[in-house]
Tab-separated table of C-alpha atoms in Angstrom:
chain	number	residue	atom	x	y	z
A	770	MET	CA	-24.585	38.581	-1.168
A	771	GLY	CA	-26.365	41.646	-2.744
A	772	ARG	CA	-26.451	45.300	-2.316
A	773	HIS	CA	-27.090	45.817	1.463
A	774	SER	CA	-28.248	48.795	3.505
A	775	ARG	CA	-27.804	47.408	7.049
A	776	SER	CA	-25.480	45.724	9.197
A	777	ARG	CA	-26.301	42.494	11.115
A	778	ASP	CA	-25.145	40.310	14.145
A	779	HIS	CA	-23.271	37.182	13.358
A	780	ARG	CA	-21.627	34.395	15.137
A	781	GLY	CA	-17.786	34.024	15.231
A	782	SER	CA	-16.055	32.515	12.424
A	783	ILE	CA	-16.332	28.556	12.092
A	784	THR	CA	-13.198	27.017	10.815
A	785	ALA	CA	-13.812	26.314	7.175
A	786	ALA	CA	-13.988	27.328	3.556
A	787	VAL	CA	-15.953	29.703	1.784
A	788	VAL	CA	-16.590	31.281	-1.700
A	789	THR	CA	-16.110	35.031	-2.283
A	790	LEU	CA	-19.351	36.772	-2.953
A	791	LEU	CA	-18.674	40.411	-4.099
A	792	CYS	CA	-21.798	42.424	-4.087
A	793	ALA	CA	-22.404	44.988	-6.811
A	794	SER	CA	-25.295	46.968	-8.184
A	795	LEU	CA	-28.420	45.101	-9.430
A	796	GLY	CA	-27.217	45.486	-13.016
A	797	THR	CA	-23.923	43.878	-12.354
A	798	VAL	CA	-24.346	41.683	-9.389
A	799	LEU	CA	-22.195	38.450	-9.407
A	800	LEU	CA	-20.458	35.967	-7.402
A	801	ALA	CA	-16.682	36.501	-7.871
A	802	LEU	CA	-14.712	33.425	-7.236
A	803	GLY	CA	-11.253	33.947	-5.986
A	804	ALA	CA	-9.221	35.368	-3.198
A	805	THR	CA	-8.816	38.864	-4.781
A	806	GLY	CA	-12.176	38.794	-6.524
A	807	ASN	CA	-10.735	38.595	-10.056
A	808	ASP	CA	-8.731	35.437	-10.322
A	809	GLY	CA	-10.988	32.355	-9.917
A	810	LEU	CA	-13.330	30.259	-11.790
A	811	PRO	CA	-16.201	28.310	-10.631
A	812	ARG	CA	-14.457	25.013	-11.685
A	813	PRO	CA	-10.870	26.060	-12.445
A	814	PRO	CA	-8.719	23.742	-14.384
A	815	ASP	CA	-6.475	23.111	-11.370
A	816	VAL	CA	-9.169	21.847	-9.147
A	817	THR	CA	-7.868	18.303	-8.056
A	818	THR	CA	-9.618	15.519	-6.494
A	819	GLU	CA	-6.877	14.656	-4.021
A	820	SER	CA	-8.069	13.741	-0.379
A	821	GLU	CA	-6.528	17.024	1.209
A	822	THR	CA	-8.702	18.995	-0.919
A	823	ARG	CA	-11.997	17.380	-0.114
A	824	PRO	CA	-14.810	19.192	1.641
A	825	PRO	CA	-14.373	19.612	5.265
A	826	ASN	CA	-15.223	16.585	7.602
A	827	PRO	CA	-17.195	14.605	4.827
A	828	PRO	CA	-19.100	11.775	6.669
A	829	SER	CA	-17.276	8.329	6.226
A	830	ASP	CA	-20.037	5.997	7.175
A	831	SER	CA	-23.124	7.510	5.256
A	832	GLU	CA	-25.259	5.066	3.221
A	833	HIS	CA	-24.536	4.895	-0.468
A	834	VAL	CA	-27.240	6.577	-2.518
A	835	ALA	CA	-27.374	6.054	-6.162
A	836	PRO	CA	-27.205	9.234	-8.252
A	837	LEU	CA	-29.830	10.894	-10.277
A	838	PRO	CA	-29.706	11.873	-13.949
A	839	ASP	CA	-29.374	15.461	-14.827
A	840	SER	CA	-32.698	17.429	-14.111
A	841	ALA	CA	-33.388	21.128	-13.115
A	842	PRO	CA	-34.373	21.922	-9.490
A	843	VAL	CA	-37.724	23.296	-9.121
A	844	ALA	CA	-38.104	23.675	-5.396
A	845	LEU	CA	-35.842	24.146	-2.321
A	846	SER	CA	-37.147	23.270	1.238
A	847	ILE	CA	-35.141	23.595	4.370
A	848	SER	CA	-37.627	22.949	7.568
A	849	ALA	CA	-34.990	23.967	10.065
A	850	ILE	CA	-35.105	27.533	8.789
A	851	ASP	CA	-38.678	27.693	7.815
A	852	LEU	CA	-37.778	27.962	4.045
A	853	HIS	CA	-39.621	26.799	1.028
A	854	THR	CA	-39.282	28.430	-2.443
A	855	THR	CA	-40.025	27.606	-5.957
A	856	HIS	CA	-38.304	30.732	-7.153
A	857	LEU	CA	-35.188	29.114	-8.582
A	858	VAL	CA	-33.202	30.627	-11.505
A	859	GLU	CA	-30.315	29.416	-13.479
A	860	LEU	CA	-26.794	30.725	-13.159
A	861	GLY	CA	-23.911	30.990	-15.593
A	862	LEU	CA	-20.892	32.909	-15.880
A	863	THR	CA	-20.069	36.594	-16.653
A	864	PRO	CA	-18.001	37.450	-19.415
A	865	ASP	CA	-14.991	37.749	-16.911
A	866	HIS	CA	-15.751	34.068	-15.847
A	867	ARG	CA	-17.319	34.700	-12.384
A	868	LEU	CA	-20.351	33.077	-11.422
A	869	GLU	CA	-23.426	35.112	-11.815
A	870	ALA	CA	-25.762	35.873	-8.950
A	871	PRO	CA	-29.639	35.869	-8.779
A	872	ARG	CA	-30.855	39.428	-9.761
A	873	ASP	CA	-33.754	38.925	-7.613
A	874	TRP	CA	-33.288	39.044	-3.829
A	875	GLN	CA	-35.568	36.287	-3.060
A	876	ALA	CA	-34.449	33.840	-5.873
A	877	VAL	CA	-31.963	30.873	-5.267
A	878	GLY	CA	-29.902	30.485	-8.374
A	879	TRP	CA	-28.184	27.145	-9.233
A	880	TYR	CA	-24.956	26.873	-11.454
A	881	THR	CA	-26.076	25.076	-14.634
A	882	GLN	CA	-22.446	24.387	-15.864
A	883	GLY	CA	-22.088	21.940	-12.749
A	884	PRO	CA	-23.920	19.028	-11.701
A	885	SER	CA	-27.708	19.438	-10.953
A	886	PRO	CA	-28.838	18.655	-7.459
A	887	GLY	CA	-28.762	14.743	-7.366
A	888	GLN	CA	-25.951	14.159	-9.872
A	889	THR	CA	-22.686	13.074	-8.906
A	890	GLY	CA	-20.619	15.901	-7.803
A	891	PRO	CA	-21.134	19.211	-5.913
A	892	ALA	CA	-24.230	21.109	-7.203
A	893	ILE	CA	-23.830	24.799	-6.420
A	894	MET	CA	-26.730	26.838	-5.279
A	895	ALA	CA	-26.520	30.599	-4.027
A	896	GLY	CA	-28.750	33.303	-2.623
A	897	HIS	CA	-28.880	36.525	-1.030
A	898	LEU	CA	-28.483	37.362	2.543
A	899	ASP	CA	-30.571	40.648	2.456
A	900	SER	CA	-31.579	43.476	0.423
A	901	GLU	CA	-32.280	47.305	0.658
A	902	THR	CA	-35.566	46.594	2.114
A	903	GLY	CA	-35.025	43.466	4.458
A	904	PRO	CA	-34.006	39.976	4.740
A	905	ALA	CA	-33.432	37.792	1.489
A	906	VAL	CA	-34.005	34.319	0.801
A	907	PHE	CA	-30.884	32.958	2.484
A	908	HIS	CA	-31.043	35.261	5.583
A	909	ARG	CA	-31.211	32.379	7.995
A	910	LEU	CA	-28.777	30.019	6.096
A	911	GLU	CA	-25.980	30.174	8.845
A	912	GLU	CA	-28.398	28.745	11.391
A	913	LEU	CA	-28.071	25.325	9.726
A	914	ARG	CA	-26.405	22.670	11.603
A	915	PRO	CA	-25.060	19.191	10.906
A	916	GLN	CA	-28.027	16.646	10.361
A	917	ASP	CA	-30.296	19.275	9.236
A	918	THR	CA	-32.283	18.086	5.940
A	919	ILE	CA	-32.461	20.090	2.625
A	920	THR	CA	-34.979	18.813	0.174
A	921	ILE	CA	-34.902	19.566	-3.542
A	922	GLU	CA	-37.685	18.768	-5.891
A	923	ARG	CA	-36.502	18.245	-9.473
A	924	ALA	CA	-38.171	18.780	-12.896
A	925	ASP	CA	-38.292	14.879	-13.572
A	926	ASP	CA	-40.600	14.291	-10.645
A	927	THR	CA	-37.786	13.006	-8.331
A	928	VAL	CA	-36.995	14.490	-4.908
A	929	ALA	CA	-33.129	14.541	-3.664
A	930	ARG	CA	-32.857	15.022	0.089
A	931	PHE	CA	-29.413	16.162	1.514
A	932	THR	CA	-28.068	16.189	4.961
A	933	VAL	CA	-26.005	18.890	6.211
A	934	TYR	CA	-22.561	17.920	7.469
A	935	ALA	CA	-20.848	21.299	7.780
A	936	VAL	CA	-21.669	24.828	8.001
A	937	GLU	CA	-18.609	27.205	7.623
A	938	GLN	CA	-17.832	30.779	7.541
A	939	HIS	CA	-14.704	32.430	6.365
A	940	SER	CA	-13.354	35.703	5.155
A	941	LYS	CA	-13.496	36.452	1.455
A	942	GLY	CA	-9.731	36.583	1.262
A	943	ASN	CA	-9.484	32.793	1.904
A	944	PHE	CA	-11.379	31.026	-0.905
A	945	PRO	CA	-10.869	27.438	-1.187
A	946	THR	CA	-11.936	26.588	-4.767
A	947	ASN	CA	-11.176	23.067	-4.380
A	948	GLU	CA	-13.233	22.293	-1.335
A	949	VAL	CA	-16.325	23.940	-2.854
A	950	TYR	CA	-16.141	23.064	-6.463
A	951	GLY	CA	-13.750	19.893	-6.485
A	952	ASP	CA	-15.215	16.728	-7.635
A	953	THR	CA	-16.909	14.330	-5.310
A	954	ASP	CA	-17.524	10.663	-5.621
A	955	ARG	CA	-21.426	11.093	-4.890
A	956	PRO	CA	-24.144	13.692	-5.173
A	957	GLU	CA	-23.309	16.695	-2.827
A	958	LEU	CA	-24.895	20.172	-2.324
A	959	ARG	CA	-23.222	23.604	-1.598
A	960	LEU	CA	-25.584	26.455	-0.501
A	961	ILE	CA	-23.748	29.895	-0.335
A	962	THR	CA	-24.549	33.343	0.798
A	963	CYS	CA	-22.706	36.288	2.396
A	964	GLY	CA	-21.954	36.527	6.062
A	965	GLY	CA	-19.747	38.284	8.802
A	966	ASP	CA	-19.606	42.136	9.356
A	967	PHE	CA	-21.242	44.429	6.992
A	968	ASN	CA	-18.761	47.273	5.785
A	969	PRO	CA	-20.738	50.483	5.258
A	970	GLY	CA	-17.835	51.901	3.373
A	971	THR	CA	-17.659	49.172	0.592
A	972	ARG	CA	-21.313	48.039	1.172
A	973	HIS	CA	-20.267	44.500	1.247
A	974	TYR	CA	-20.138	41.712	3.909
A	975	THR	CA	-16.769	40.516	5.066
A	976	ASP	CA	-17.345	36.849	4.939
A	977	ASN	CA	-19.304	34.070	3.275
A	978	VAL	CA	-21.225	31.281	4.778
A	979	ILE	CA	-21.259	27.806	2.957
A	980	VAL	CA	-23.427	24.862	3.754
A	981	TYR	CA	-22.150	21.481	2.834
A	982	ALA	CA	-24.477	18.473	2.303
A	983	ARG	CA	-24.385	15.099	1.117
A	984	ILE	CA	-27.353	13.060	-0.487
A	985	THR	CA	-28.992	10.682	1.869
A	986	ALA	CA	-32.095	9.802	-0.036
A	987	THR	CA	-34.135	10.045	-3.542
A	988	VAL	CA	-37.839	9.478	-3.833
A	989	ASP	CA	-40.452	9.971	-6.477
A	990	ARG	CA	-42.407	13.269	-6.081
A	991	PRO	CA	-45.873	12.457	-4.971
A	992	GLU	CA	-48.704	13.075	-7.258
A	993	PRO	CA	-51.044	16.106	-6.232
A	994	PRO	CA	-54.296	15.136	-4.888
A	995	GLU	CA	-57.056	14.980	-7.438
A	996	SER	CA	-59.890	17.746	-7.289
A	997	PRO	CA	-62.992	16.466	-5.974
């Protein structure tokens, strides 16, 4: 995701679902959702909630956690890949109904027309894999594995903790809108970036990586220590 200047090694494809991230120039960079890059919507009207379109291998025995009200995320932490950032930005839609992508390589964007992290449904967050000068914010995203923890601090001083249950990579020609954006009966999270081989001709990556996670805890954010 982004305009890239280098190729990179990658693991083999994992049976899975992905969203198409089409990388363009800084002025027009966006996440194009659709098999051909021009025919998908972040939450298209034909998304269903039938069981066959649910996310891959959702855990069936996870403890129910009450959803949180709407509140913007203000920090993202993933200890397994040494990631902590407070550089979060809002993402909407472009005029042609594609999901915007962060303009800053080190920013993580969240889709404000969907659920916020902690609300019922799939919260969507996206970030770049690399940039013209080196790794970007999600350059280690594909290293995540089931049972890794993702922590999101929210503006209402609550913290939503999610547990990864699937990490998948797929070509941009196979975009399962329903699995990524379809309704869920509890709070879930999707983290998205580019993956696969770098094509020097198109200056895009061939694949996308999606991390699926389900909420497993909510807590109040601790008060900062008082200054002496």
